[in-house]
XYZ file of C-alpha atoms in Angstrom:
763
model
C -66.268 -217.448 144.424
C -69.770 -218.663 145.187
C -71.038 -215.108 145.622
C -69.375 -214.000 142.383
C -71.009 -216.790 140.402
C -74.410 -216.072 141.907
C -74.072 -212.405 140.983
C -73.165 -213.315 137.417
C -76.158 -215.628 137.149
C -78.445 -212.845 138.387
C -76.923 -210.358 135.928
C -77.307 -212.682 132.964
C -80.876 -213.465 133.993
C -81.647 -209.745 134.020
C -80.017 -209.299 130.617
C -81.971 -212.264 129.215
C -85.251 -210.870 130.561
C -84.507 -207.387 129.227
C -83.630 -208.825 125.840
C -86.916 -210.735 125.646
C -88.841 -207.597 126.588
C -87.001 -205.595 123.936
C -87.668 -208.211 121.284
C -91.360 -208.334 122.198
C -91.697 -204.557 122.081
C -89.900 -204.387 118.745
C -87.000 -202.220 119.858
C -83.748 -202.567 121.705
C -83.892 -201.071 125.214
C -80.264 -200.121 125.197
C -79.995 -198.373 121.851
C -83.497 -197.488 120.791
C -83.561 -195.182 117.803
C -86.766 -193.631 119.116
C -85.056 -192.356 122.250
C -82.102 -190.832 120.446
C -81.801 -187.229 119.276
C -83.779 -186.849 116.116
C -81.586 -184.104 114.775
C -78.650 -186.481 114.520
C -80.353 -189.215 112.471
C -79.657 -188.919 108.782
C -80.362 -192.392 107.368
C -83.014 -193.038 104.713
C -86.061 -195.201 105.367
C -84.454 -198.162 103.561
C -81.352 -197.862 105.694
C -83.519 -197.741 108.806
C -85.251 -200.969 107.884
C -81.900 -202.625 107.218
C -80.631 -201.430 110.576
C -83.730 -202.749 112.325
C -83.237 -206.174 110.756
C -79.591 -206.146 111.803
C -80.629 -205.156 115.314
C -83.059 -208.075 115.521
C -80.390 -210.512 114.344
C -77.964 -209.167 116.927
C -80.589 -209.464 119.672
C -81.275 -213.090 118.800
C -77.562 -213.889 118.697
C -77.134 -212.165 122.029
C -79.897 -214.294 123.529
C -78.136 -217.454 122.399
C -74.863 -216.309 123.973
C -76.619 -215.473 127.230
C -78.387 -218.868 127.309
C -75.063 -220.672 126.811
C -73.438 -218.665 129.571
C -76.370 -219.334 131.899
C -76.065 -223.092 131.318
C -72.329 -222.976 131.957
C -72.724 -221.025 135.173
C -75.502 -223.330 136.398
C -73.164 -226.280 135.893
C -70.431 -224.517 137.847
C -72.923 -223.750 140.603
C -73.796 -227.443 140.925
C -70.096 -228.348 141.135
C -69.635 -225.864 143.947
C -72.637 -227.241 145.823
C -71.220 -230.794 145.572
C -67.936 -229.605 147.057
C -69.579 -227.557 149.812
C -67.592 -227.599 153.039
C -64.250 -228.073 151.299
C -61.696 -225.268 151.103
C -61.417 -223.803 147.631
C -57.708 -223.129 148.196
C -55.787 -225.913 150.009
C -54.133 -224.973 153.298
C -50.402 -224.384 153.331
C -48.326 -226.720 155.454
C -46.464 -225.225 158.360
C -47.547 -221.685 159.181
C -51.314 -221.370 158.690
C -54.202 -223.662 158.005
C -56.701 -220.942 157.062
C -56.624 -217.721 155.081
C -55.771 -214.618 157.137
C -58.730 -212.767 158.620
C -58.725 -209.067 159.463
C -58.940 -208.895 163.248
C -60.410 -206.310 165.542
C -57.925 -204.262 167.509
C -59.018 -205.889 170.772
C -58.440 -209.465 169.560
C -54.677 -209.542 169.141
C -53.128 -212.783 170.447
C -49.917 -210.853 171.046
C -50.241 -207.515 172.858
C -49.618 -204.601 170.449
C -46.875 -203.285 172.697
C -44.768 -206.397 172.169
C -42.534 -206.864 169.177
C -43.937 -209.594 166.945
C -41.759 -212.647 166.395
C -40.746 -213.071 162.776
C -40.470 -216.696 161.818
C -38.132 -217.584 158.983
C -39.022 -220.786 157.167
C -37.887 -222.334 153.969
C -40.447 -221.860 151.228
C -42.463 -224.987 150.587
C -44.388 -226.055 147.549
C -48.113 -225.763 148.108
C -50.157 -228.584 146.667
C -53.367 -227.319 145.038
C -56.277 -229.195 143.559
C -56.685 -228.594 139.826
C -59.854 -226.723 138.890
C -62.493 -228.541 136.844
C -62.011 -228.691 133.103
C -64.872 -226.322 132.308
C -63.514 -223.750 134.784
C -60.925 -222.529 132.267
C -63.682 -222.103 129.682
C -65.682 -220.082 132.198
C -62.732 -217.769 132.960
C -62.136 -217.243 129.267
C -65.765 -216.287 128.752
C -65.617 -213.941 131.734
C -62.754 -212.109 130.069
C -64.861 -211.567 126.959
C -66.923 -208.381 127.137
C -70.644 -208.932 126.777
C -71.387 -207.231 123.469
C -74.607 -205.244 123.649
C -75.907 -204.467 120.157
C -75.308 -200.888 119.097
C -77.488 -198.876 116.818
C -76.815 -198.188 114.084
C -73.086 -198.962 114.035
C -70.580 -200.731 116.235
C -67.686 -198.719 114.885
C -67.769 -195.648 117.112
C -67.305 -196.699 120.713
C -66.680 -193.084 121.700
C -70.295 -192.327 120.973
C -71.477 -194.129 124.093
C -71.713 -193.058 127.689
C -72.115 -195.312 130.717
C -75.424 -194.772 132.475
C -76.752 -197.157 135.131
C -74.557 -199.969 133.776
C -76.084 -199.598 130.309
C -74.443 -198.501 127.100
C -76.452 -195.519 125.900
C -75.686 -193.407 122.865
C -75.238 -189.713 123.529
C -76.172 -187.057 120.969
C -72.810 -186.785 119.243
C -72.195 -190.518 119.431
C -75.456 -191.318 117.706
C -74.798 -188.790 114.968
C -71.291 -190.132 114.431
C -72.587 -193.699 114.292
C -75.195 -192.826 111.677
C -72.610 -190.856 109.747
C -70.207 -193.786 109.689
C -72.936 -196.226 108.671
C -73.639 -193.900 105.759
C -69.955 -194.025 104.843
C -69.316 -190.504 106.054
C -72.132 -189.027 104.008
C -70.757 -190.539 100.806
C -72.659 -193.168 98.836
C -71.309 -195.540 96.238
C -73.469 -195.930 93.147
C -72.790 -199.052 91.107
C -73.030 -198.312 87.410
C -71.614 -200.706 84.808
C -69.335 -202.217 87.411
C -67.803 -198.836 88.307
C -68.088 -197.075 91.659
C -69.073 -193.396 91.414
C -68.600 -191.519 94.685
C -70.564 -188.360 95.289
C -71.460 -186.312 98.351
C -74.974 -187.216 99.465
C -75.930 -183.819 100.839
C -74.462 -181.865 97.972
C -76.484 -184.023 95.597
C -79.619 -183.254 97.627
C -79.698 -179.572 96.738
C -82.978 -177.936 95.916
C -84.167 -177.926 92.378
C -82.714 -174.889 90.656
C -79.558 -174.986 92.768
C -76.281 -176.444 91.589
C -72.822 -176.782 93.045
C -71.776 -173.988 90.688
C -74.442 -171.739 92.217
C -73.033 -172.351 95.677
C -69.523 -171.707 94.442
C -70.678 -168.371 93.041
C -72.381 -167.512 96.325
C -69.223 -168.296 98.221
C -67.136 -166.048 96.009
C -69.630 -163.203 96.290
C -69.658 -163.563 100.077
C -65.901 -162.962 100.020
C -65.181 -164.997 103.143
C -67.521 -163.056 105.449
C -68.537 -165.053 108.522
C -71.942 -164.680 110.123
C -71.845 -163.658 113.770
C -73.552 -166.012 116.197
C -76.068 -163.626 117.734
C -76.423 -164.547 121.389
C -78.473 -161.425 121.984
C -80.233 -159.064 119.626
C -78.979 -155.499 119.887
C -82.242 -153.716 120.482
C -83.755 -151.348 123.011
C -87.135 -153.061 122.784
C -88.266 -154.160 126.242
C -88.570 -157.855 125.491
C -86.864 -161.206 126.026
C -86.680 -163.970 123.421
C -87.072 -167.698 124.021
C -85.967 -170.224 121.419
C -86.807 -173.923 121.468
C -85.279 -177.060 119.975
C -86.104 -180.768 120.232
C -89.554 -181.424 118.725
C -89.449 -185.203 119.109
C -91.762 -185.444 122.126
C -95.239 -184.120 121.431
C -96.232 -183.817 125.085
C -93.289 -181.509 125.764
C -94.091 -179.297 122.785
C -97.761 -179.095 123.755
C -96.907 -178.056 127.306
C -94.562 -175.313 126.051
C -97.223 -174.006 123.661
C -99.723 -173.905 126.529
C -97.217 -172.044 128.701
C -96.672 -169.428 125.990
C -100.427 -168.977 125.692
C -100.676 -168.411 129.446
C -98.189 -165.538 129.355
C -99.315 -164.200 125.969
C -95.819 -164.803 124.667
C -94.196 -165.734 121.391
C -91.160 -167.906 120.794
C -89.025 -169.225 117.957
C -89.035 -173.000 117.360
C -85.988 -174.197 115.430
C -86.762 -177.418 113.557
C -84.515 -179.875 111.762
C -85.142 -181.555 108.430
C -85.796 -184.859 110.166
C -88.327 -183.270 112.524
C -90.120 -181.651 109.607
C -90.536 -185.075 108.019
C -91.333 -187.111 111.128
C -93.233 -184.709 113.367
C -95.527 -182.939 110.959
C -98.454 -182.887 113.396
C -96.289 -181.165 116.008
C -95.033 -178.588 113.505
C -98.595 -177.823 112.431
C -99.577 -177.214 116.054
C -96.700 -174.757 116.437
C -97.791 -172.882 113.319
C -101.450 -172.925 114.386
C -100.444 -171.411 117.733
C -98.943 -168.429 115.903
C -95.393 -169.269 116.887
C -92.330 -168.722 114.722
C -90.364 -171.447 112.937
C -86.640 -171.313 112.276
C -84.028 -173.520 110.606
C -82.111 -175.939 112.830
C -79.043 -177.738 111.492
C -76.627 -180.287 112.916
C -73.632 -180.313 110.549
C -71.002 -182.991 111.003
C -67.302 -182.152 111.294
C -66.693 -183.561 107.822
C -69.247 -181.318 106.140
C -68.010 -178.546 103.932
C -69.488 -175.300 102.704
C -71.746 -176.953 100.133
C -73.048 -179.504 102.628
C -74.048 -176.870 105.167
C -75.694 -174.775 102.470
C -77.644 -177.841 101.352
C -78.778 -178.494 104.938
C -80.094 -174.957 105.269
C -81.717 -174.800 101.844
C -83.613 -178.072 102.251
C -85.135 -177.027 105.572
C -85.864 -173.584 104.170
C -87.741 -175.091 101.218
C -89.831 -177.439 103.383
C -90.805 -174.573 105.682
C -91.892 -172.471 102.734
C -93.633 -175.133 100.648
C -95.409 -177.077 103.387
C -95.968 -174.478 106.098
C -95.838 -171.158 104.264
C -92.973 -169.884 106.435
C -90.010 -168.165 104.808
C -87.321 -168.073 107.479
C -83.749 -166.838 107.348
C -83.042 -167.623 111.016
C -80.556 -170.466 111.436
C -79.523 -172.189 114.653
C -77.042 -174.993 115.166
C -78.522 -177.659 117.424
C -75.500 -177.884 119.709
C -71.743 -177.569 119.847
C -69.321 -174.874 118.774
C -70.172 -173.321 115.424
C -67.397 -173.795 112.876
C -66.264 -171.053 110.524
C -67.490 -172.984 107.488
C -70.993 -172.974 108.973
C -70.776 -169.245 109.659
C -69.613 -168.703 106.086
C -72.516 -170.720 104.679
C -75.065 -168.817 106.774
C -73.602 -165.506 105.648
C -73.485 -166.495 101.971
C -77.171 -167.494 102.038
C -78.174 -164.169 103.590
C -79.338 -165.758 106.843
C -78.793 -164.848 110.496
C -77.054 -167.243 112.866
C -78.937 -167.284 116.163
C -77.256 -168.406 119.371
C -78.282 -167.940 122.987
C -77.281 -165.629 125.792
C -78.296 -168.400 128.174
C -78.713 -172.104 127.469
C -81.239 -173.198 130.071
C -80.654 -176.940 129.551
C -77.514 -178.520 130.958
C -76.557 -182.187 130.868
C -76.644 -182.686 134.629
C -80.274 -181.549 134.769
C -81.782 -184.421 132.796
C -83.171 -186.192 135.865
C -84.294 -183.048 137.687
C -87.968 -182.840 138.548
C -88.607 -179.148 139.266
C -87.666 -175.788 137.819
C -86.664 -174.695 141.322
C -83.811 -177.207 141.162
C -82.590 -175.964 137.791
C -82.764 -172.174 138.086
C -80.047 -171.661 140.757
C -77.610 -173.655 138.632
C -78.145 -171.711 135.405
C -78.436 -168.272 137.004
C -76.323 -167.430 140.026
C -77.501 -165.417 142.990
C -75.944 -162.276 141.528
C -78.084 -162.458 138.364
C -81.345 -160.880 139.443
C -83.099 -160.795 136.084
C -82.883 -161.423 132.377
C -82.176 -158.494 130.077
C -83.815 -156.854 127.096
C -82.692 -158.432 123.858
C -81.455 -161.573 125.590
C -82.040 -164.981 124.007
C -82.786 -168.007 126.197
C -82.724 -171.449 124.596
C -84.598 -174.479 125.954
C -84.383 -177.974 124.500
C -87.832 -179.427 125.060
C -87.153 -183.163 124.694
C -84.142 -183.325 127.009
C -85.653 -183.682 130.467
C -87.055 -187.039 131.507
C -90.054 -185.187 132.920
C -92.004 -184.243 129.758
C -93.450 -180.924 130.943
C -90.366 -179.665 132.793
C -89.321 -177.437 129.880
C -92.654 -175.610 130.115
C -92.354 -175.342 133.892
C -88.885 -173.839 133.509
C -90.204 -171.296 130.997
C -92.951 -170.168 133.380
C -90.598 -170.131 136.361
C -88.073 -167.974 134.502
C -90.874 -165.637 133.501
C -92.109 -165.296 137.066
C -88.741 -165.031 138.819
C -86.469 -163.289 136.312
C -88.762 -161.296 133.996
C -91.829 -160.241 135.966
C -89.565 -158.669 138.609
C -88.301 -156.203 135.987
C -91.609 -154.316 135.955
C -92.361 -151.436 138.315
C -95.050 -152.284 140.850
C -96.108 -150.045 143.707
C -99.178 -150.008 145.906
C -101.104 -147.806 143.449
C -99.370 -148.547 140.147
C -99.269 -152.218 139.141
C -97.937 -153.252 135.749
C -100.634 -155.876 135.199
C -103.438 -153.575 136.398
C -102.617 -150.081 135.181
C -102.839 -150.046 131.353
C -100.550 -147.004 131.238
C -97.814 -148.815 133.149
C -95.601 -150.057 130.303
C -92.699 -151.216 132.453
C -93.203 -154.972 131.986
C -91.029 -156.940 129.570
C -92.775 -159.180 127.055
C -91.832 -162.498 125.449
C -91.301 -162.090 121.719
C -89.976 -164.245 118.933
C -86.650 -163.448 117.331
C -88.403 -162.381 114.145
C -90.703 -160.006 116.012
C -87.789 -158.234 117.668
C -85.867 -157.983 114.404
C -88.904 -156.463 112.705
C -88.888 -153.432 115.058
C -86.286 -151.594 113.009
C -86.252 -148.325 114.947
C -85.154 -150.187 118.086
C -82.241 -152.030 116.469
C -78.688 -150.744 116.662
C -75.136 -151.894 115.993
C -72.734 -152.901 118.741
C -70.097 -151.709 119.003
C -71.024 -148.410 117.418
C -68.616 -147.822 114.495
C -66.277 -144.949 115.289
C -67.130 -143.370 111.955
C -70.668 -142.882 113.305
C -69.585 -141.029 116.448
C -71.214 -137.614 116.675
C -69.260 -134.391 116.646
C -68.242 -133.163 120.074
C -67.449 -136.559 121.520
C -63.724 -135.920 121.212
C -61.779 -135.088 124.368
C -58.931 -132.652 124.834
C -56.703 -132.207 127.905
C -57.915 -129.455 130.219
C -54.682 -129.306 132.186
C -51.072 -129.292 130.967
C -49.109 -132.362 131.950
C -46.555 -130.194 133.735
C -49.146 -128.077 135.554
C -48.289 -127.067 139.108
C -50.391 -127.951 142.121
C -51.678 -124.377 142.246
C -52.795 -124.613 138.619
C -54.563 -127.884 139.414
C -56.416 -126.320 142.357
C -57.429 -123.283 140.295
C -58.800 -125.460 137.478
C -60.620 -127.719 139.929
C -62.238 -124.665 141.465
C -64.064 -124.172 138.157
C -64.932 -127.818 137.513
C -65.428 -129.586 140.842
C -68.823 -129.940 142.537
C -68.016 -130.845 146.117
C -70.091 -132.589 148.761
C -70.250 -131.339 152.326
C -68.873 -134.438 154.043
C -65.667 -134.559 151.960
C -62.820 -132.418 153.322
C -59.073 -132.360 153.874
C -59.359 -135.007 156.604
C -62.045 -137.240 155.095
C -61.831 -138.974 151.678
C -59.187 -136.731 150.172
C -55.470 -137.015 149.513
C -52.999 -134.348 148.449
C -55.244 -131.365 149.211
C -54.898 -129.014 152.162
C -57.562 -127.137 154.075
C -56.459 -124.038 152.206
C -57.089 -125.835 148.908
C -60.610 -126.754 149.984
C -61.448 -123.111 150.639
C -61.211 -122.604 146.874
C -63.696 -125.391 146.109
C -67.465 -124.983 146.091
C -68.545 -127.710 148.493
C -72.292 -126.990 148.304
C -72.655 -129.461 145.446
C -75.357 -127.389 143.761
C -75.578 -125.915 140.273
C -75.448 -122.124 140.241
C -78.900 -121.147 138.993
C -81.905 -119.041 139.976
C -84.332 -121.577 138.485
C -86.496 -123.764 140.694
C -84.701 -126.794 139.341
C -83.168 -129.912 140.857
C -81.061 -132.667 139.293
C -81.406 -136.421 139.720
C -78.327 -138.582 139.273
C -77.772 -142.336 139.607
C -74.501 -144.156 140.224
C -73.013 -147.585 139.536
C -74.641 -150.217 137.303
C -77.270 -152.890 137.768
C -79.620 -155.403 136.204
C -82.818 -154.619 134.345
C -84.800 -155.417 137.499
C -83.120 -152.487 139.279
C -82.808 -149.954 136.445
C -86.021 -150.491 134.481
C -88.295 -149.365 137.377
C -86.261 -146.147 137.594
C -86.685 -145.585 133.864
C -90.436 -146.090 134.145
C -90.804 -143.617 137.034
C -88.708 -141.016 135.201
C -90.706 -141.592 132.018
C -93.978 -141.405 133.931
C -93.078 -137.978 135.354
C -91.128 -136.760 132.297
C -88.077 -136.271 134.459
C -84.585 -136.469 132.921
C -81.572 -137.697 134.870
C -77.836 -138.294 134.604
C -76.551 -141.861 134.909
C -72.953 -142.241 136.111
C -71.952 -145.691 134.854
C -69.405 -148.188 136.143
C -68.321 -149.681 132.840
C -66.585 -152.864 133.997
C -69.609 -155.052 133.172
C -71.648 -152.699 131.017
C -70.719 -154.515 127.806
C -72.512 -157.632 129.115
C -75.811 -155.756 128.860
C -75.310 -152.932 126.359
C -78.987 -152.808 125.378
C -79.906 -151.468 128.801
C -77.432 -148.579 128.621
C -78.576 -147.789 125.104
C -82.193 -147.721 126.320
C -81.276 -145.294 129.129
C -79.760 -142.895 126.604
C -82.623 -143.214 124.119
C -85.135 -142.327 126.834
C -83.607 -138.869 127.214
C -80.966 -139.135 129.912
C -77.354 -138.013 130.134
C -74.643 -140.679 130.218
C -71.531 -140.061 132.314
C -68.629 -142.009 133.816
C -68.266 -143.523 137.269
C -64.893 -145.068 136.279
C -64.296 -148.516 134.846
C -63.330 -150.491 137.954
C -64.942 -148.349 140.690
C -61.723 -147.879 142.623
C -61.722 -144.833 144.870
C -58.940 -142.291 144.401
C -58.090 -142.535 148.094
C -58.945 -144.961 150.880
C -58.140 -145.244 154.556
C -56.057 -148.245 155.618
C -56.334 -150.214 158.865
C -54.082 -147.683 160.598
C -56.281 -144.736 159.652
C -53.850 -143.439 157.051
C -55.209 -142.264 153.694
C -53.465 -143.770 150.686
C -54.069 -144.057 146.917
C -55.488 -147.197 145.314
C -53.800 -146.719 141.928
C -50.924 -144.866 140.367
C -51.347 -142.006 137.928
C -50.994 -144.066 134.756
C -53.349 -146.794 135.974
C -56.005 -144.273 136.946
C -55.594 -142.389 133.669
C -56.100 -145.625 131.706
C -59.080 -146.577 133.861
C -60.847 -143.321 133.022
C -59.939 -143.591 129.352
C -61.273 -147.160 129.182
C -64.496 -146.080 130.844
C -65.173 -143.345 128.299
C -64.333 -145.557 125.327
C -66.719 -148.286 126.510
C -69.521 -145.766 126.885
C -68.783 -144.380 123.422
C -68.970 -147.874 121.914
C -72.609 -148.046 123.046
C -73.975 -144.477 122.814
C -71.331 -142.614 120.824
C -73.695 -142.023 117.891
C -76.542 -140.460 119.910
C -77.069 -136.727 120.231
C -79.620 -134.209 121.448
C -81.663 -132.162 118.946
C -79.234 -129.264 119.323
C -76.318 -131.513 118.324
C -74.827 -132.119 121.781
C -73.666 -135.696 122.392
C -75.718 -137.747 124.824
C -72.393 -139.001 126.187
C -71.147 -136.240 128.461
C -67.654 -135.548 129.764
C -68.885 -135.643 133.359
C -67.552 -138.062 135.949
C -68.307 -138.921 139.547
C -65.575 -140.289 141.816
C -66.325 -143.583 143.608
C -67.197 -142.949 147.288
C -66.950 -139.221 146.335
C -63.258 -139.347 147.353
C -60.739 -137.156 145.516
C -56.967 -136.914 145.308
C -54.548 -134.553 143.646
C -53.192 -137.357 141.474
C -56.641 -138.653 140.479
C -58.163 -135.281 139.628
C -55.087 -134.433 137.567
C -55.568 -137.654 135.549
C -59.259 -136.826 135.063
C -58.644 -133.320 133.739
C -55.795 -134.455 131.508
C -58.171 -137.101 130.139
C -60.499 -134.364 128.908
C -63.330 -134.754 131.445
C -64.933 -131.368 131.967
C -66.662 -131.667 135.344
C -66.151 -133.762 138.476
C -69.572 -133.924 140.090
C -70.324 -135.118 143.596
C -73.554 -133.415 144.660
C -75.471 -131.683 147.403
C -77.300 -134.704 148.877
C -75.944 -138.229 149.065
C -79.055 -140.261 149.814
C -77.230 -143.472 150.815
C -80.276 -145.229 149.368
C -78.382 -148.525 149.199
C -78.692 -148.688 152.983
C -82.239 -147.374 153.438
C -84.240 -149.556 155.807
C -87.682 -148.384 154.690
C -89.535 -146.366 152.093
C -90.367 -143.708 154.673
C -86.693 -143.248 155.499
C -85.773 -142.831 151.843
C -88.546 -140.275 151.257
C -87.405 -138.248 154.278
C -83.781 -138.124 153.074
C -84.830 -136.842 149.657
C -87.192 -134.249 151.141
C -84.471 -132.995 153.472
C -82.259 -132.522 150.435
C -84.995 -130.649 148.588
C -85.849 -128.059 151.216
C -84.047 -125.966 153.793
C -86.237 -123.949 156.164
C -89.180 -124.595 153.851
C -87.327 -123.140 150.899
C -86.305 -125.095 147.828
C -82.588 -125.759 147.408
C -82.207 -124.456 143.882
C -79.784 -126.452 141.758
C -79.645 -129.354 144.236
C -77.927 -132.490 142.893
C -79.102 -135.801 144.364
C -76.739 -138.767 144.464
C -78.728 -142.009 144.175
C -77.991 -145.514 142.948
C -79.249 -147.923 140.292
C -78.402 -151.185 142.040
C -80.682 -153.813 143.543
C -79.601 -152.649 147.011
C -81.389 -149.320 146.438
C -84.753 -151.067 146.567
C -86.836 -148.067 147.697
C -85.437 -145.419 145.340
C -87.885 -145.793 142.443
C -90.958 -145.784 144.685
C -89.666 -142.875 146.784
C -89.127 -140.796 143.649
C -92.578 -141.738 142.384
C -94.145 -140.492 145.627
C -92.174 -137.230 145.708
C -92.616 -136.399 142.022
C -96.341 -137.153 142.197
C -96.732 -134.829 145.191
C -94.735 -132.114 143.426
C -96.946 -132.292 140.328
C -100.036 -131.636 142.438
C -98.675 -128.282 143.620
C -99.803 -125.045 142.029
C -97.489 -123.550 139.442
C -97.005 -120.425 141.580
C -95.974 -122.462 144.617
C -92.328 -121.473 145.356
C -91.596 -125.001 146.593
C -92.596 -126.593 143.310
C -89.610 -127.683 141.255
C -88.805 -128.991 137.848
C -86.278 -131.725 137.150
C -83.460 -130.556 134.918
C -80.743 -132.179 132.854
C -77.196 -131.404 133.938
C -75.945 -131.074 130.371
C -78.502 -128.296 129.782
C -76.836 -126.200 132.482
C -73.193 -127.267 132.403
C -72.186 -126.049 128.997
C -68.542 -125.517 128.185
C -68.520 -121.974 129.545
C -70.028 -122.870 132.920
C -67.809 -122.359 135.990
C -68.347 -123.789 139.448
C -65.912 -121.276 140.912
C -67.078 -119.438 143.997
C -68.951 -116.224 143.338
C -68.212 -112.959 145.137
C -71.425 -113.441 147.083
C -70.234 -116.826 148.328
C -66.839 -115.433 149.303
C -68.397 -112.545 151.248
C -70.809 -114.880 153.024
C -67.947 -117.134 154.077
C -66.023 -114.150 155.443
C -69.007 -113.073 157.546
C -69.687 -116.597 158.771
C -68.986 -116.992 162.478
C -66.417 -119.639 163.296
C -67.259 -121.511 166.481
C -63.919 -123.223 166.869
């Protein structure tokens, strides 16, 4: 009891001291309006002054309560000191004279192995001393919660969170408290003894706007909801950063300095309150050439007219005071309701979200960007993507300049690594190297009209020729399947009846062209890339191909492609074929632990997988075509692991895919241990006995594991360009779709058949 009382005295002393400090400083430490989110505060200046007076009265009353409790506890302390040495609880007669004490295992009076004796006694009445008279008063006061003044209202207890034994308003709690103090946004005007209730925000419309105007807008909008744009669908090689929380000048200044360091632009979304209270900060943002947008924080009770009024007021201030006419709207936090989306759409604005919100609640006390980054981007996310939007709230972290540090760290770790850099071609040194991504504002990206596109591509915009038709009857025999495959299958030398195949015999394989080359007399080779990857893996490949004007075919795994559609769209727009590498990347046949080859899927599942893959690709590039009218989206596919099966190839042909393409050289670049090794593998695939392998198809990859592929190609293509035009080893890089038109057949020629007959068999 003594320890408990001493602790209470210490606590009340701390509260009394804190209260005096708060009163001296002119604000309440626990619920300071200055430390709360500015976007949530909606009271007028008169209401603020009234709240401040109420706060001061509550503080003074609290001090009086604390002083009374201190005096009471001091009195109790003196009583305890006078009775020192006496037992607080009288001893019971008979069994024990002291309270039980937890004993160590080695201090039993009775050995643990013996059965304890249970004594049965009649219950006896225990005589206890009555506590002092003021003890009951003390216990009653202990049961009363110490009421810490809340700002601005005491009505919404749910708006508080416990933090270090203090009641602190969170964002939503503060907004709700202000809203309730303002009577839910409704004011009562006393006129001639009558109460006229009207919506505050609806009555605060801009001059020239009426409720009837908004009603007309709503009808004309016809219920259309704005889409929250978490990324901008563009092929421009840029990333966008948006910023909220202008209440702390030091944080804003540090972010502006960071943007200057990287020559970047951002979009700063400001609230009405920030425009009124932080005018010097807003002017600095404008002077720095940064973009301003409209930030709103609508309450759950707000309707269509209220949200429109919020947007229009901020829009007018931006235009009148800062000369900025913005139609970009962002909600400060929380899920965006349909009524907000409807208001944004009706006003002709765009609702901007974020692909990645860099600020999370658990990061408030963090001190370095290195602590934050692993928690907002997992190990598997190697880079940001073109068209992505990253949002940072500047006034959230306790460390004022941490938002700027995070911006620079993201730029260095997740954007700069997207550029292509080799020993003689650095993005920040070579002015021709355009592989680096830049930081642009949302408005800048939206202004580049020729880079914008619609996702998903409307089916009505699909180009002619994208349709598929079955190339094999459903009831076709195995012999018919083998004959059709002979025309449409490009084999690879390591795949045979015993390795990575199922349902085909050695006799069947004799009908397939396993060279993996295109039948041509041109000095041409073909570059192909499998799988899917991040911008940091694919963008360097695109730069090298662009640098050497070399086209390629990209075989895409479509499972995650819709998470980064801008990248696939950019590949197609840069002049490359798009083809399928299935949706889920499941091989047609695999070998189990017993060495037996078995299928991974049934016919219907594999058929649907291929169909899904093609449809996803069409939703991104289905409207693109070559100058001669051919679709950029081909009907080519490459089997995962190059494995084939009778069931799988049947599903592919019945799905309307025209060619199954493995290739002549599988570089295994995902496992290359050095650049030299990768260059050697590609050169070996290019030449045989110093002669060019005409029509060679190279199988490479676009993943982060293939880390030497871009540089190896740069070296080889550069060396090839230096050769004389009459050099028979000089090659050009071709596009598969230029050679594999609908009439092309991969069936063995008579020359091939005769050569195979004359070939000596050593077994």
